[in-house]
């Protein structure tokens, strides 16, 4: 009953967000795109804040890795928004640079999900994880803006390059592996709720499929892939909140009620 209620609530919220984002995109493509990306960045930073703030108590390395990964990925997505052609904020701009920033962000996020699942029982120092992802973020920026080491993802006439296509297949394979690990080890997951976490991976996979096939019909900054990414971020955040905040409080309330009932039924009062 609880799982059905949880699924229905999540489905209704996603449906409502879909209608909102679609309506904004129909009214003005740029407005819809900025709204979806802004929503995703806020959720990504929220995941980071919750995971790092609770790590001293929870010691959940999986949640810590996801928090820093989504901080780095969300920051790359924010720069992708600033690289919109005509803004003049970054030294390089346009759809080609935006595609590189998008792929770099997805590499950081998706591979980190798989690594976090596989190393969920290991312990890490928070500052070392932060230092690693800080280096990864700066390296991604340097390989795109300073020294062009990051291969091209799109070409103006032909669409996605072989590197972009193979990267999407690699990321989808990593997502498939992550889904397999989540399903097989669902009883061992600590710090994330199984159902919304699995839905986060599914929405991420759908977003990658859209980006792989939609450039033939839509711009590279297509709204559909961004909406799926936004849903993925939301499901992950909901999974983290449910397992790290809501469920512990529910257990505390049940324990408190059981204690009150036990004390109430004692034949001799304790006070």
Short mmCIF file of C-alpha atoms in Angstrom, two decimals, residues 47-241:
data_model
loop_
_atom_site.label_atom_id
_atom_site.label_comp_id
_atom_site.label_asym_id
_atom_site.label_seq_id
_atom_site.Cartn_x
_atom_site.Cartn_y
_atom_site.Cartn_z
CA UNK A 47 21.53 16.61 -3.39
CA UNK A 48 25.06 17.83 -2.66
CA UNK A 49 24.01 19.89 0.38
CA UNK A 50 22.02 17.06 1.94
CA UNK A 51 24.62 14.36 1.32
CA UNK A 52 27.59 16.34 2.65
CA UNK A 53 25.70 17.77 5.65
CA UNK A 54 24.54 14.31 6.76
CA UNK A 55 27.78 12.43 6.09
CA UNK A 56 29.28 12.99 9.54
CA UNK A 57 26.32 11.12 11.04
CA UNK A 58 25.38 8.65 8.31
CA UNK A 59 28.88 7.73 7.04
CA UNK A 60 27.16 6.79 3.78
CA UNK A 61 29.89 6.80 1.14
CA UNK A 62 27.45 6.10 -1.69
CA UNK A 63 25.47 9.22 -0.86
CA UNK A 64 28.67 11.24 -0.50
CA UNK A 65 29.91 10.23 -3.95
CA UNK A 66 26.55 11.05 -5.52
CA UNK A 67 26.48 14.45 -3.81
CA UNK A 68 29.85 15.57 -5.13
CA UNK A 69 29.20 14.03 -8.54
CA UNK A 70 25.96 15.95 -8.99
CA UNK A 71 27.59 19.14 -7.72
CA UNK A 72 30.24 18.82 -10.43
CA UNK A 73 27.72 17.74 -13.08
CA UNK A 74 25.27 20.49 -12.14
CA UNK A 75 28.05 23.08 -12.34
CA UNK A 76 28.99 21.89 -15.83
CA UNK A 77 25.32 22.11 -16.82
CA UNK A 78 25.22 25.67 -15.46
CA UNK A 79 28.19 26.60 -17.65
CA UNK A 80 26.44 24.91 -20.57
CA UNK A 81 23.56 27.30 -20.03
CA UNK A 82 25.98 30.26 -20.06
CA UNK A 83 27.49 28.97 -23.32
CA UNK A 84 24.27 29.72 -25.22
CA UNK A 85 25.19 31.36 -28.50
CA UNK A 86 25.01 35.15 -28.37
CA UNK A 87 25.35 35.63 -24.60
CA UNK A 88 29.06 36.46 -24.82
CA UNK A 89 29.79 35.32 -21.25
CA UNK A 90 32.22 32.45 -21.92
CA UNK A 91 35.20 32.54 -24.32
CA UNK A 92 33.63 29.75 -26.36
CA UNK A 93 29.93 29.38 -27.00
CA UNK A 94 27.40 27.78 -29.31
CA UNK A 95 25.86 24.32 -29.72
CA UNK A 96 29.20 22.56 -30.26
CA UNK A 97 30.62 23.71 -26.91
CA UNK A 98 27.27 23.11 -25.21
CA UNK A 99 27.29 19.51 -26.44
CA UNK A 100 30.81 19.00 -25.03
CA UNK A 101 29.80 20.41 -21.63
CA UNK A 102 26.67 18.27 -21.60
CA UNK A 103 28.59 15.08 -22.36
CA UNK A 104 31.24 15.89 -19.75
CA UNK A 105 28.49 16.38 -17.14
CA UNK A 106 26.80 13.11 -18.06
CA UNK A 107 30.13 11.24 -17.86
CA UNK A 108 30.71 12.59 -14.35
CA UNK A 109 27.19 11.81 -13.13
CA UNK A 110 26.49 8.44 -14.75
CA UNK A 111 29.88 6.83 -14.15
CA UNK A 112 29.78 8.11 -10.57
CA UNK A 113 26.42 6.39 -10.05
CA UNK A 114 27.91 3.08 -11.17
CA UNK A 115 31.04 3.56 -9.04
CA UNK A 116 28.96 4.59 -6.01
CA UNK A 117 26.83 1.45 -6.35
CA UNK A 118 29.86 -0.82 -6.63
CA UNK A 119 31.73 0.86 -3.74
CA UNK A 120 28.70 1.41 -1.53
CA UNK A 121 30.29 -0.45 1.41
CA UNK A 122 33.61 1.39 1.29
CA UNK A 123 34.40 4.42 3.43
CA UNK A 124 36.01 7.61 2.11
CA UNK A 125 37.26 10.84 3.60
CA UNK A 126 34.92 13.63 2.57
CA UNK A 127 37.71 16.06 1.72
CA UNK A 128 39.40 13.52 -0.57
CA UNK A 129 36.17 12.96 -2.50
CA UNK A 130 35.67 16.72 -2.78
CA UNK A 131 39.25 17.20 -3.97
CA UNK A 132 38.85 14.48 -6.60
CA UNK A 133 35.65 15.94 -8.03
CA UNK A 134 37.08 19.46 -7.89
CA UNK A 135 40.02 18.26 -10.00
CA UNK A 136 37.63 16.44 -12.35
CA UNK A 137 35.54 19.59 -12.80
CA UNK A 138 38.58 21.80 -13.50
CA UNK A 139 40.06 19.20 -15.86
CA UNK A 140 36.81 19.08 -17.83
CA UNK A 141 36.78 22.85 -18.16
CA UNK A 142 40.43 23.00 -19.17
CA UNK A 143 40.04 20.28 -21.78
CA UNK A 144 37.17 22.21 -23.40
CA UNK A 145 38.07 25.91 -23.01
CA UNK A 146 41.87 26.12 -22.52
CA UNK A 147 43.35 23.17 -24.37
CA UNK A 148 41.02 21.45 -26.85
CA UNK A 149 41.61 17.91 -25.57
CA UNK A 150 37.93 17.01 -25.30
CA UNK A 151 36.87 15.53 -28.67
CA UNK A 152 34.11 17.16 -30.67
CA UNK A 153 30.64 15.76 -29.99
CA UNK A 154 28.76 17.51 -32.81
CA UNK A 155 29.61 18.83 -36.24
CA UNK A 156 27.59 21.62 -37.89
CA UNK A 157 26.53 19.56 -40.90
CA UNK A 158 26.74 15.87 -39.98
CA UNK A 159 25.37 15.90 -36.43
CA UNK A 160 26.94 13.69 -33.78
CA UNK A 161 30.52 12.56 -34.27
CA UNK A 162 31.56 8.91 -33.76
CA UNK A 163 32.98 9.90 -30.37
CA UNK A 164 29.62 11.35 -29.35
CA UNK A 165 27.71 8.28 -30.53
CA UNK A 166 30.04 5.78 -28.87
CA UNK A 167 30.02 7.85 -25.68
CA UNK A 168 26.22 7.71 -25.56
CA UNK A 169 26.29 3.93 -26.00
CA UNK A 170 28.91 3.64 -23.26
CA UNK A 171 26.83 5.77 -20.89
CA UNK A 172 23.69 3.78 -21.64
CA UNK A 173 25.59 0.55 -20.97
CA UNK A 174 26.75 2.00 -17.63
CA UNK A 175 23.15 2.91 -16.81
CA UNK A 176 22.03 -0.60 -17.70
CA UNK A 177 24.70 -2.01 -15.40
CA UNK A 178 23.61 0.36 -12.66
CA UNK A 179 20.00 -0.75 -13.00
CA UNK A 180 21.11 -4.36 -12.75
CA UNK A 181 23.09 -3.66 -9.57
CA UNK A 182 20.15 -1.74 -8.07
CA UNK A 183 17.75 -4.59 -8.77
CA UNK A 184 20.04 -7.35 -7.52
CA UNK A 185 21.17 -5.46 -4.41
CA UNK A 186 17.98 -3.55 -3.63
CA UNK A 187 17.86 -4.89 -0.08
CA UNK A 188 21.43 -3.77 0.59
CA UNK A 189 21.05 -0.17 -0.59
CA UNK A 190 21.57 2.30 2.24
CA UNK A 191 20.90 6.00 1.88
CA UNK A 192 18.66 5.79 -1.19
CA UNK A 193 15.12 4.50 -1.63
CA UNK A 194 14.88 1.71 -4.19
CA UNK A 195 11.90 2.77 -6.33
CA UNK A 196 12.69 6.48 -6.97
CA UNK A 197 16.39 5.68 -7.37
CA UNK A 198 15.57 3.10 -10.05
CA UNK A 199 13.28 5.63 -11.76
CA UNK A 200 16.12 8.16 -11.72
CA UNK A 201 18.27 5.75 -13.72
CA UNK A 202 15.40 5.03 -16.12
CA UNK A 203 14.80 8.74 -16.80
CA UNK A 204 18.53 9.28 -17.29
CA UNK A 205 18.56 6.46 -19.84
CA UNK A 206 15.60 7.99 -21.68
CA UNK A 207 17.38 11.33 -21.76
CA UNK A 208 20.45 9.76 -23.34
CA UNK A 209 18.28 8.03 -25.94
CA UNK A 210 16.66 11.35 -26.81
CA UNK A 211 19.98 13.09 -27.19
CA UNK A 212 21.29 10.27 -29.36
CA UNK A 213 18.37 10.23 -31.81
CA UNK A 214 16.71 13.65 -31.54
CA UNK A 215 19.46 15.77 -33.15
CA UNK A 216 18.25 14.56 -36.53
CA UNK A 217 14.98 16.40 -35.92
CA UNK A 218 15.63 18.94 -33.11
CA UNK A 219 18.48 21.26 -32.08
CA UNK A 220 21.27 19.73 -30.03
CA UNK A 221 19.93 21.56 -26.97
CA UNK A 222 16.65 19.66 -27.33
CA UNK A 223 14.08 20.20 -24.63
CA UNK A 224 12.98 16.57 -24.38
CA UNK A 225 16.34 15.29 -23.16
CA UNK A 226 16.56 18.16 -20.68
CA UNK A 227 13.11 17.34 -19.27
CA UNK A 228 14.08 13.68 -18.76
CA UNK A 229 17.27 14.82 -17.06
CA UNK A 230 15.25 17.08 -14.76
CA UNK A 231 12.98 14.16 -13.83
CA UNK A 232 16.04 12.01 -13.15
CA UNK A 233 17.51 14.60 -10.79
CA UNK A 234 14.19 14.96 -8.98
CA UNK A 235 13.76 11.19 -8.53
CA UNK A 236 17.29 10.89 -7.17
CA UNK A 237 16.70 13.75 -4.73
CA UNK A 238 13.43 12.21 -3.62
CA UNK A 239 15.19 8.86 -3.15
CA UNK A 240 17.86 10.47 -0.99
CA UNK A 241 15.31 12.36 1.11
#
